[in-house]
Amino acid sequence: MASTDESGHDTPQASPAGTTPPTRPMADGAAPGTGMPRWLPRAMVLALALVAVFQLGSWAFHQLIGLLLNILIAFFLALAIEPAVSRMSAYGMRRGLATFLVFLGLLIVSAGFVTLLGSMLAGQIIKMIEDFPNYLDSVINWVNGHFHTDLRRVDIQEGLLHSDWLRKYVQNSATGVLDVSTQVLGGLFQLLTIGLFSFYFAADGPRLRRALCSVLPPARQAEVLRAWEIAVDKTGGYIYSRGLMALVSGVAHYILLQALGIPYAPVLAVWVGLVSQFIPTIGTYLAGALPMLIAFTVDPWYALWVLIFVVVYQQFENYMLQPKLTAKTVDIHPAVAFGSVIAGTALLGAVGALISIPAVATLQAFLGAYVKRYAVTDDPRVHGHRPTRESGGPDLLTRARGLWERRPGATEATERTAADSDGTAGSGATGSEAADSGPGDPGATDSGATGSGPTNSDPKNPGPEDSGPTDPDPGDSGEGSS
């Protein structure tokens, strides 16, 4: 029998000489020969695998961010042309053919605009190069006349041709031609990618909606279809409002350029209208720079007039025209639109500024269906008016009186005045009672003649006088008994 200590636990016994002591059983989950649990190596491998997958996903996302932005732009472009494609397909035209015709029309308009703009720019650049000696002579004559110098055009040309900075500029320009060519090719490839994805999104819109709804329950399918419809309406409204503002801007600038006699006024007006409305952030500056440059070739003062008009018109558009059109077509507050453009620019750059307004308008309209709204009370303060006396509010005199009564020390004075008035009223009442109980009062005489005792003031404990009716003539009672 194993020996036990005082606490009741078994005490280990010494093994006999020449024998191996018995080994204790291993802990559950421990590896043989070590104290490490069996799950720890697998947990470490799993953690390293998760870290590797996260790093790989982050690297892939940064590599594909350009493609994802192109797909996002293509999706909003497809939403913008969805109403036109749906209207054409409703008349029996195949959806793919309708999408192709819409894209063909956009391509023809864009190509015509770029061709006219390119020919205008080429003509103006050639004219500026031909007239450069005349400009230089006028500048030299102005400097010689005001500063009493003796400059000549030949000396200036020789100094420019043999200067070091011109040679370095030519070398840098030669190396920069390759960079410009690469950027142009990259831009064309992005346009091709956006056009291809937008064509597929517009042509296969119903199929895409069916594929998306097939993995959702019926309740979610209705929500997705409603969100899709809201996105189409808001994006179409945004494009419509931008088109209206481009038309108004183009007409206004055409009138100015035509009045000043600037060449290529129609093309410049179209340039200002489209670039200022559909290129975010820097579109306004690009739109105003070209007309000012062309006006400078005619007269430098005309360039100043164009600059002033561009600045004034932008203020009119930002504070008067755009809020009204945006509120009617997109149904979004001007402050929300301005904030969404800033947030979109901070997140996605120019692309975010372009798609921020329709995205926020879609989100606002979709979430508005889940917000419970209540009837607003008919209070003047809701409309920004202060309550008047007719509306039930206290007037100025009443409020001043209340403030005077609530001043420090006013409560004690009021209580003291009330106590004094109560004391005066009590003393007046006592004097009047004494006057009423004089000898001329017949009630007092009758009360003394009856000889009735003192009146008991406790109704719960009535006296002997209250136990029965009082006999008005005790003498008659005695005679009757005898």
Short mmCIF file of C-alpha atoms in Angstrom, two decimals:
data_model
loop_
_atom_site.label_atom_id
_atom_site.label_comp_id
_atom_site.label_asym_id
_atom_site.label_seq_id
_atom_site.Cartn_x
_atom_site.Cartn_y
_atom_site.Cartn_z
CA MET A 1 0.00 0.00 0.00
CA ALA A 2 1.43 3.39 -0.97
CA SER A 3 2.38 5.67 1.89
CA THR A 4 0.68 8.99 2.27
CA ASP A 5 1.79 12.21 3.89
CA GLU A 6 -0.20 14.34 6.30
CA SER A 7 -2.05 16.11 3.51
CA GLY A 8 -3.36 12.84 2.12
CA HIS A 9 -1.23 12.78 -1.12
CA ASP A 10 0.77 9.76 -2.16
CA THR A 11 4.51 10.09 -1.56
CA PRO A 12 6.80 8.77 -4.30
CA GLN A 13 8.64 5.62 -3.32
CA ALA A 14 12.25 5.01 -4.21
CA SER A 15 12.76 2.46 -6.93
CA PRO A 16 14.78 -0.58 -6.15
CA ALA A 17 18.45 -0.53 -7.00
CA GLY A 18 19.20 -1.41 -10.64
CA THR A 19 15.69 -0.70 -11.95
CA THR A 20 14.43 2.21 -14.15
CA PRO A 21 11.91 4.51 -12.50
CA PRO A 22 8.49 4.62 -14.22
CA THR A 23 7.97 7.54 -16.68
CA ARG A 24 5.08 9.90 -16.28
CA PRO A 25 2.48 10.04 -19.08
CA MET A 26 2.97 12.91 -21.63
CA ALA A 27 0.72 15.89 -21.53
CA ASP A 28 -2.17 15.89 -23.96
CA GLY A 29 -1.13 17.42 -27.34
CA ALA A 30 2.60 17.54 -26.53
CA ALA A 31 5.14 16.27 -29.02
CA PRO A 32 7.22 13.26 -27.89
CA GLY A 33 10.57 14.33 -26.45
CA THR A 34 9.57 18.04 -26.25
CA GLY A 35 7.27 20.27 -24.23
CA MET A 36 5.73 22.00 -27.38
CA PRO A 37 2.02 21.43 -28.09
CA ARG A 38 1.19 19.73 -31.36
CA TRP A 39 -1.08 22.58 -32.56
CA LEU A 40 1.59 25.28 -32.24
CA PRO A 41 3.57 24.44 -35.43
CA ARG A 42 0.38 24.29 -37.47
CA ALA A 43 -0.78 27.64 -36.02
CA MET A 44 2.55 29.24 -36.92
CA VAL A 45 2.37 27.90 -40.47
CA LEU A 46 -1.21 29.14 -40.81
CA ALA A 47 -0.27 32.62 -39.53
CA LEU A 48 2.66 32.85 -41.97
CA ALA A 49 0.39 31.72 -44.81
CA LEU A 50 -2.17 34.42 -43.96
CA VAL A 51 0.53 37.10 -43.89
CA ALA A 52 1.85 35.91 -47.25
CA VAL A 53 -1.64 35.95 -48.77
CA PHE A 54 -2.24 39.48 -47.46
CA GLN A 55 1.04 40.74 -48.88
CA LEU A 56 0.30 39.09 -52.21
CA GLY A 57 -3.20 40.59 -52.34
CA SER A 58 -1.88 44.06 -51.47
CA TRP A 59 0.76 43.84 -54.19
CA ALA A 60 -1.80 42.64 -56.75
CA PHE A 61 -4.22 45.43 -55.80
CA HIS A 62 -1.56 48.10 -56.28
CA GLN A 63 -0.61 46.60 -59.61
CA LEU A 64 -4.22 46.46 -60.81
CA ILE A 65 -5.39 49.82 -59.46
CA GLY A 66 -5.18 51.35 -62.95
CA LEU A 67 -7.33 48.60 -64.45
CA LEU A 68 -9.88 48.86 -61.63
CA LEU A 69 -10.20 52.61 -62.16
CA ASN A 70 -10.73 52.08 -65.89
CA ILE A 71 -13.45 49.52 -65.15
CA LEU A 72 -15.12 51.96 -62.75
CA ILE A 73 -15.11 54.72 -65.37
CA ALA A 74 -16.45 52.29 -67.97
CA PHE A 75 -19.27 51.26 -65.64
CA PHE A 76 -20.43 54.85 -65.10
CA LEU A 77 -20.12 55.54 -68.83
CA ALA A 78 -22.33 52.53 -69.52
CA LEU A 79 -24.85 53.83 -67.00
CA ALA A 80 -24.82 57.21 -68.77
CA ILE A 81 -25.68 55.73 -72.19
CA GLU A 82 -28.08 53.14 -70.76
CA PRO A 83 -31.22 55.29 -71.35
CA ALA A 84 -30.37 55.82 -75.04
CA VAL A 85 -29.60 52.14 -75.60
CA SER A 86 -32.76 51.02 -73.80
CA ARG A 87 -34.90 53.45 -75.80
CA MET A 88 -33.46 52.18 -79.11
CA SER A 89 -33.85 48.53 -78.10
CA ALA A 90 -37.48 49.20 -77.12
CA TYR A 91 -38.23 49.85 -80.82
CA GLY A 92 -37.08 46.35 -81.75
CA MET A 93 -33.37 47.00 -82.39
CA ARG A 94 -30.88 44.53 -81.02
CA ARG A 95 -29.14 45.80 -77.93
CA GLY A 96 -25.65 45.21 -79.29
CA LEU A 97 -26.43 47.16 -82.48
CA ALA A 98 -27.98 50.01 -80.48
CA THR A 99 -24.89 50.22 -78.28
CA PHE A 100 -22.65 50.22 -81.38
CA LEU A 101 -24.62 53.08 -82.97
CA VAL A 102 -24.41 55.16 -79.78
CA PHE A 103 -20.66 54.64 -79.56
CA LEU A 104 -20.26 55.39 -83.26
CA GLY A 105 -22.06 58.71 -82.83
CA LEU A 106 -19.87 59.63 -79.87
CA LEU A 107 -16.76 58.66 -81.81
CA ILE A 108 -17.72 60.78 -84.85
CA VAL A 109 -18.44 63.84 -82.68
CA SER A 110 -15.20 63.44 -80.74
CA ALA A 111 -13.11 62.91 -83.88
CA GLY A 112 -14.65 65.95 -85.58
CA PHE A 113 -14.01 68.12 -82.54
CA VAL A 114 -10.39 66.98 -82.20
CA THR A 115 -9.79 67.53 -85.95
CA LEU A 116 -11.16 71.06 -85.88
CA LEU A 117 -9.25 71.85 -82.71
CA GLY A 118 -6.04 70.40 -84.07
CA SER A 119 -6.26 72.37 -87.32
CA MET A 120 -6.97 75.55 -85.36
CA LEU A 121 -4.01 75.01 -83.05
CA ALA A 122 -1.71 74.19 -85.96
CA GLY A 123 -2.73 77.34 -87.82
CA GLN A 124 -2.29 79.52 -84.75
CA ILE A 125 1.12 78.04 -83.96
CA ILE A 126 2.30 78.66 -87.53
CA LYS A 127 1.00 82.21 -87.35
CA MET A 128 2.76 82.85 -84.04
CA ILE A 129 6.05 81.54 -85.45
CA GLU A 130 5.75 83.73 -88.54
CA ASP A 131 4.87 86.82 -86.51
CA PHE A 132 7.50 86.21 -83.83
CA PRO A 133 10.08 88.57 -85.44
CA ASN A 134 7.51 91.36 -85.49
CA TYR A 135 6.67 90.77 -81.82
CA LEU A 136 10.35 90.78 -80.98
CA ASP A 137 10.93 94.05 -82.89
CA SER A 138 8.07 95.74 -81.06
CA VAL A 139 9.44 94.63 -77.69
CA ILE A 140 12.95 95.83 -78.60
CA ASN A 141 11.66 99.22 -79.74
CA TRP A 142 9.67 99.62 -76.51
CA VAL A 143 12.73 98.78 -74.38
CA ASN A 144 15.02 101.10 -76.38
CA GLY A 145 12.55 103.94 -76.15
CA HIS A 146 11.91 103.69 -72.40
CA PHE A 147 15.32 102.62 -71.10
CA HIS A 148 17.53 104.39 -73.70
CA THR A 149 19.31 101.21 -74.77
CA ASP A 150 20.64 100.14 -78.17
CA LEU A 151 19.38 96.57 -78.59
CA ARG A 152 19.18 94.87 -81.97
CA ARG A 153 17.31 91.77 -83.03
CA VAL A 154 20.38 90.23 -84.65
CA ASP A 155 22.37 90.46 -81.42
CA ILE A 156 19.57 88.88 -79.42
CA GLN A 157 19.20 86.04 -81.93
CA GLU A 158 22.95 85.36 -81.89
CA GLY A 159 22.98 85.35 -78.10
CA LEU A 160 20.06 82.91 -77.95
CA LEU A 161 21.54 80.53 -80.53
CA HIS A 162 24.91 80.31 -78.77
CA SER A 163 23.58 80.15 -75.20
CA ASP A 164 24.14 77.10 -73.03
CA TRP A 165 20.63 76.96 -71.63
CA LEU A 166 19.16 76.66 -75.16
CA ARG A 167 21.46 73.75 -75.95
CA LYS A 168 20.51 71.99 -72.72
CA TYR A 169 16.82 72.66 -73.36
CA VAL A 170 17.05 71.08 -76.81
CA GLN A 171 18.79 68.02 -75.39
CA ASN A 172 16.19 67.60 -72.65
CA SER A 173 13.40 68.06 -75.17
CA ALA A 174 14.87 65.35 -77.38
CA THR A 175 14.91 62.90 -74.48
CA GLY A 176 11.43 64.01 -73.41
CA VAL A 177 9.95 63.17 -76.81
CA LEU A 178 10.09 59.48 -75.93
CA ASP A 179 8.31 60.11 -72.62
CA VAL A 180 5.60 62.10 -74.35
CA SER A 181 5.14 59.37 -76.95
CA THR A 182 4.88 56.74 -74.23
CA GLN A 183 2.26 58.78 -72.37
CA VAL A 184 0.25 59.32 -75.54
CA LEU A 185 0.26 55.60 -76.33
CA GLY A 186 -0.68 54.79 -72.74
CA GLY A 187 -3.58 57.25 -72.89
CA LEU A 188 -4.85 55.73 -76.13
CA PHE A 189 -4.68 52.24 -74.60
CA GLN A 190 -6.66 53.44 -71.56
CA LEU A 191 -9.32 54.97 -73.81
CA LEU A 192 -9.56 51.69 -75.72
CA THR A 193 -9.90 49.74 -72.46
CA ILE A 194 -12.60 52.05 -71.12
CA GLY A 195 -14.51 51.95 -74.41
CA LEU A 196 -14.39 48.15 -74.59
CA PHE A 197 -15.59 47.59 -71.03
CA SER A 198 -18.31 50.22 -71.32
CA PHE A 199 -19.53 48.62 -74.55
CA TYR A 200 -19.83 45.23 -72.84
CA PHE A 201 -21.54 46.73 -69.78
CA ALA A 202 -24.10 48.57 -71.93
CA ALA A 203 -24.72 45.78 -74.47
CA ASP A 204 -24.93 42.98 -71.89
CA GLY A 205 -26.62 45.00 -69.15
CA PRO A 206 -29.63 42.67 -68.74
CA ARG A 207 -27.40 39.60 -68.72
CA LEU A 208 -25.15 41.20 -66.11
CA ARG A 209 -28.16 42.00 -63.92
CA ARG A 210 -29.46 38.44 -64.23
CA ALA A 211 -26.07 37.00 -63.31
CA LEU A 212 -25.86 39.27 -60.28
CA CYS A 213 -29.40 38.50 -59.12
CA SER A 214 -28.99 34.74 -59.55
CA VAL A 215 -26.74 34.54 -56.48
CA LEU A 216 -29.07 36.59 -54.25
CA PRO A 217 -32.37 35.82 -52.52
CA PRO A 218 -35.55 37.40 -53.97
CA ALA A 219 -35.66 40.22 -51.39
CA ARG A 220 -32.08 41.22 -52.17
CA GLN A 221 -32.72 40.97 -55.89
CA ALA A 222 -35.38 43.70 -55.69
CA GLU A 223 -33.00 45.96 -53.78
CA VAL A 224 -30.18 45.43 -56.30
CA LEU A 225 -32.46 46.16 -59.25
CA ARG A 226 -33.77 49.30 -57.53
CA ALA A 227 -30.21 50.48 -56.85
CA TRP A 228 -29.29 49.84 -60.48
CA GLU A 229 -32.25 51.87 -61.70
CA ILE A 230 -31.41 54.75 -59.33
CA ALA A 231 -27.80 54.72 -60.55
CA VAL A 232 -28.94 54.95 -64.18
CA ASP A 233 -31.27 57.87 -63.41
CA LYS A 234 -28.73 59.81 -61.37
CA THR A 235 -25.85 59.28 -63.80
CA GLY A 236 -28.04 60.26 -66.74
CA GLY A 237 -29.20 63.34 -64.86
CA TYR A 238 -25.61 64.28 -64.08
CA ILE A 239 -24.58 64.00 -67.74
CA TYR A 240 -27.66 65.97 -68.75
CA SER A 241 -26.87 68.80 -66.31
CA ARG A 242 -23.24 68.90 -67.45
CA GLY A 243 -24.37 69.07 -71.06
CA LEU A 244 -26.68 72.00 -70.29
CA MET A 245 -23.91 73.88 -68.48
CA ALA A 246 -21.52 73.18 -71.36
CA LEU A 247 -24.08 74.60 -73.80
CA VAL A 248 -24.60 77.76 -71.73
CA SER A 249 -20.86 78.23 -71.25
CA GLY A 250 -20.14 77.73 -74.95
CA VAL A 251 -22.79 80.24 -76.02
CA ALA A 252 -21.58 82.87 -73.53
CA HIS A 253 -17.93 82.55 -74.56
CA TYR A 254 -18.86 82.51 -78.25
CA ILE A 255 -20.63 85.85 -77.86
CA LEU A 256 -17.55 87.35 -76.19
CA LEU A 257 -15.04 85.96 -78.68
CA GLN A 258 -17.18 86.99 -81.63
CA ALA A 259 -17.56 90.52 -80.22
CA LEU A 260 -13.78 90.84 -79.80
CA GLY A 261 -13.12 89.50 -83.28
CA ILE A 262 -11.12 86.46 -82.12
CA PRO A 263 -10.62 83.91 -84.92
CA TYR A 264 -12.06 80.38 -84.61
CA ALA A 265 -14.71 81.60 -82.15
CA PRO A 266 -17.08 78.60 -82.62
CA VAL A 267 -14.35 76.02 -82.05
CA LEU A 268 -13.01 77.89 -79.02
CA ALA A 269 -16.53 78.14 -77.58
CA VAL A 270 -17.04 74.39 -77.92
CA TRP A 271 -13.61 73.81 -76.37
CA VAL A 272 -14.44 76.00 -73.34
CA GLY A 273 -17.85 74.38 -72.83
CA LEU A 274 -16.72 70.75 -72.99
CA VAL A 275 -13.36 71.00 -71.25
CA SER A 276 -14.61 73.15 -68.37
CA GLN A 277 -17.50 70.77 -67.60
CA PHE A 278 -16.20 67.27 -68.30
CA ILE A 279 -12.57 67.54 -67.15
CA PRO A 280 -12.59 67.88 -63.36
CA THR A 281 -10.26 70.00 -61.23
CA ILE A 282 -8.10 71.47 -64.00
CA GLY A 283 -10.75 71.72 -66.73
CA THR A 284 -11.54 75.36 -65.98
CA TYR A 285 -7.91 76.44 -66.32
CA LEU A 286 -7.36 74.44 -69.51
CA ALA A 287 -10.57 75.80 -71.01
CA GLY A 288 -9.63 79.43 -70.35
CA ALA A 289 -5.95 79.20 -71.33
CA LEU A 290 -6.48 78.46 -75.02
CA PRO A 291 -8.86 81.39 -75.78
CA MET A 292 -6.53 83.75 -73.93
CA LEU A 293 -3.58 82.51 -75.98
CA ILE A 294 -5.44 83.00 -79.26
CA ALA A 295 -6.67 86.43 -78.13
CA PHE A 296 -3.10 87.42 -77.26
CA THR A 297 -2.09 86.89 -80.88
CA VAL A 298 -4.72 89.46 -81.91
CA ASP A 299 -4.27 92.02 -79.12
CA PRO A 300 -2.78 91.60 -75.60
CA TRP A 301 -5.66 93.63 -74.14
CA TYR A 302 -8.11 91.14 -75.62
CA ALA A 303 -6.41 88.39 -73.63
CA LEU A 304 -6.97 90.42 -70.46
CA TRP A 305 -10.66 90.86 -71.29
CA VAL A 306 -11.01 87.11 -71.89
CA LEU A 307 -9.36 86.37 -68.54
CA ILE A 308 -11.73 88.71 -66.70
CA PHE A 309 -14.76 87.20 -68.42
CA VAL A 310 -13.65 83.63 -67.64
CA VAL A 311 -13.20 84.43 -63.94
CA VAL A 312 -16.55 86.25 -63.67
CA TYR A 313 -18.44 83.53 -65.54
CA GLN A 314 -16.96 80.80 -63.36
CA GLN A 315 -18.23 82.56 -60.24
CA PHE A 316 -21.68 82.89 -61.83
CA GLU A 317 -21.67 79.22 -62.78
CA ASN A 318 -20.43 77.96 -59.42
CA TYR A 319 -22.81 79.97 -57.24
CA MET A 320 -25.93 80.42 -59.36
CA LEU A 321 -26.17 78.10 -62.38
CA GLN A 322 -24.66 74.83 -61.18
CA PRO A 323 -26.54 74.58 -57.82
CA LYS A 324 -29.92 75.01 -59.51
CA LEU A 325 -29.26 72.53 -62.32
CA THR A 326 -27.67 69.98 -59.98
CA ALA A 327 -30.56 70.24 -57.52
CA LYS A 328 -33.11 69.56 -60.29
CA THR A 329 -31.33 66.84 -62.28
CA VAL A 330 -29.31 64.99 -59.64
CA ASP A 331 -31.39 66.05 -56.57
CA ILE A 332 -28.39 66.71 -54.36
CA HIS A 333 -27.56 69.74 -52.23
CA PRO A 334 -24.83 72.03 -53.62
CA ALA A 335 -22.79 71.72 -50.42
CA VAL A 336 -22.97 67.92 -50.63
CA ALA A 337 -21.93 68.05 -54.29
CA PHE A 338 -18.96 70.28 -53.48
CA GLY A 339 -17.87 68.06 -50.60
CA SER A 340 -18.23 64.90 -52.68
CA VAL A 341 -16.00 66.37 -55.41
CA ILE A 342 -13.31 67.21 -52.84
CA ALA A 343 -13.53 63.74 -51.26
CA GLY A 344 -13.46 62.02 -54.66
CA THR A 345 -10.41 64.01 -55.70
CA ALA A 346 -8.61 63.11 -52.48
CA LEU A 347 -9.39 59.40 -52.91
CA LEU A 348 -9.13 58.74 -56.66
CA GLY A 349 -7.80 61.96 -58.17
CA ALA A 350 -9.41 63.26 -61.35
CA VAL A 351 -11.43 60.06 -61.76
CA GLY A 352 -12.93 60.47 -58.31
CA ALA A 353 -13.87 64.08 -59.02
CA LEU A 354 -15.61 62.98 -62.23
CA ILE A 355 -17.73 60.20 -60.75
CA SER A 356 -18.18 61.50 -57.20
CA ILE A 357 -21.42 63.42 -57.78
CA PRO A 358 -23.41 60.60 -59.47
CA ALA A 359 -22.06 58.09 -56.95
CA VAL A 360 -23.09 60.20 -53.95
CA ALA A 361 -26.47 60.98 -55.53
CA THR A 362 -27.10 57.27 -56.10
CA LEU A 363 -26.11 56.40 -52.53
CA GLN A 364 -28.28 59.18 -51.11
CA ALA A 365 -31.34 58.11 -53.11
CA PHE A 366 -30.85 54.43 -52.25
CA LEU A 367 -30.41 54.98 -48.51
CA GLY A 368 -33.27 57.48 -48.43
CA ALA A 369 -35.77 54.63 -48.78
CA TYR A 370 -34.59 53.12 -45.47
CA VAL A 371 -34.74 56.35 -43.44
CA LYS A 372 -38.01 56.85 -41.56
CA ARG A 373 -39.28 60.41 -41.88
CA TYR A 374 -41.86 62.23 -39.76
CA ALA A 375 -44.15 65.21 -40.29
CA VAL A 376 -42.48 68.46 -39.27
CA THR A 377 -44.28 70.48 -36.60
CA ASP A 378 -45.76 73.82 -37.59
CA ASP A 379 -43.33 75.93 -35.61
CA PRO A 380 -42.04 79.32 -36.81
CA ARG A 381 -38.53 78.34 -35.78
CA VAL A 382 -38.53 75.58 -38.40
CA HIS A 383 -38.79 78.23 -41.11
CA GLY A 384 -36.16 80.44 -39.50
CA HIS A 385 -38.61 82.91 -37.92
CA ARG A 386 -38.57 83.95 -34.28
CA PRO A 387 -41.83 83.50 -32.32
CA THR A 388 -43.95 86.65 -31.91
CA ARG A 389 -46.77 87.64 -29.55
CA GLU A 390 -49.43 86.42 -31.97
CA SER A 391 -47.76 83.00 -32.19
CA GLY A 392 -48.02 82.49 -28.41
CA GLY A 393 -44.53 83.58 -27.34
CA PRO A 394 -43.98 86.01 -24.44
CA ASP A 395 -43.46 89.63 -25.34
CA LEU A 396 -40.49 91.74 -24.32
CA LEU A 397 -42.19 93.31 -21.27
CA THR A 398 -43.20 89.92 -19.86
CA ARG A 399 -39.71 88.51 -20.27
CA ALA A 400 -38.17 91.59 -18.62
CA ARG A 401 -40.58 91.28 -15.69
CA GLY A 402 -39.71 87.62 -15.26
CA LEU A 403 -36.00 88.39 -15.24
CA TRP A 404 -36.55 91.15 -12.63
CA GLU A 405 -38.49 88.77 -10.39
CA ARG A 406 -35.75 86.12 -10.66
CA ARG A 407 -32.96 88.52 -9.71
CA PRO A 408 -30.83 87.72 -6.57
CA GLY A 409 -32.65 88.68 -3.35
CA ALA A 410 -35.98 89.19 -5.08
CA THR A 411 -37.52 86.05 -3.51
CA GLU A 412 -36.95 87.18 0.13
CA ALA A 413 -38.33 90.63 -0.60
CA THR A 414 -41.41 89.14 -2.22
CA GLU A 415 -42.06 86.84 0.75
CA ARG A 416 -41.60 89.72 3.22
CA THR A 417 -44.04 91.90 1.29
CA ALA A 418 -46.60 89.10 1.19
CA ALA A 419 -46.30 88.55 4.97
CA ASP A 420 -46.79 92.23 5.68
CA SER A 421 -49.87 92.36 3.49
CA ASP A 422 -51.33 89.28 5.22
CA GLY A 423 -50.80 90.89 8.67
CA THR A 424 -52.50 94.10 7.62
CA ALA A 425 -55.46 92.20 6.24
CA GLY A 426 -55.80 90.16 9.49
CA SER A 427 -55.84 93.22 11.76
CA GLY A 428 -58.44 94.90 9.56
CA ALA A 429 -60.67 91.87 9.80
CA THR A 430 -60.43 91.79 13.63
CA GLY A 431 -61.50 95.44 13.96
CA SER A 432 -64.46 94.92 11.75
CA GLU A 433 -65.62 91.89 13.77
CA ALA A 434 -65.44 93.90 17.00
CA ALA A 435 -67.52 96.65 15.50
CA ASP A 436 -70.13 94.16 14.36
CA SER A 437 -70.48 92.62 17.88
CA GLY A 438 -71.37 95.95 19.65
CA PRO A 439 -74.62 96.84 21.54
CA GLY A 440 -76.34 97.82 18.40
CA ASP A 441 -76.12 94.27 17.10
CA PRO A 442 -79.35 92.37 17.68
CA GLY A 443 -77.63 89.06 17.23
CA ALA A 444 -75.53 89.59 20.33
CA THR A 445 -78.63 90.37 22.45
CA ASP A 446 -80.40 87.29 21.29
CA SER A 447 -77.36 85.17 21.98
CA GLY A 448 -77.18 86.45 25.59
CA ALA A 449 -80.89 85.97 26.23
CA THR A 450 -80.97 82.41 25.24
CA GLY A 451 -78.36 81.57 27.81
CA SER A 452 -76.78 78.93 25.61
CA GLY A 453 -73.45 77.69 26.86
CA PRO A 454 -70.13 77.88 25.11
CA THR A 455 -69.97 76.31 21.72
CA ASN A 456 -67.88 73.14 21.34
CA SER A 457 -65.38 73.52 18.56
CA ASP A 458 -64.61 69.82 18.27
CA PRO A 459 -67.19 68.11 16.08
CA LYS A 460 -65.80 64.65 16.95
CA ASN A 461 -66.40 65.06 20.69
CA PRO A 462 -69.74 66.80 21.09
CA GLY A 463 -70.59 68.37 24.51
CA PRO A 464 -73.76 68.00 26.50
CA GLU A 465 -75.18 70.99 24.80
CA ASP A 466 -74.95 69.29 21.44
CA SER A 467 -76.56 66.02 22.55
CA GLY A 468 -80.11 67.14 21.89
CA PRO A 469 -82.26 69.99 20.69
CA THR A 470 -82.28 73.07 22.89
CA ASP A 471 -85.62 74.01 24.52
CA PRO A 472 -86.27 77.66 23.77
CA ASP A 473 -88.62 78.16 26.78
CA PRO A 474 -87.66 76.16 29.88
CA GLY A 475 -90.48 77.83 31.96
CA ASP A 476 -93.18 76.37 29.79
CA SER A 477 -91.68 72.94 30.27
CA GLY A 478 -91.93 73.23 34.09
CA GLU A 479 -95.54 74.37 34.08
CA GLY A 480 -96.50 71.57 31.84
CA SER A 481 -95.01 68.95 34.13
CA SER A 482 -96.85 70.24 37.17
#
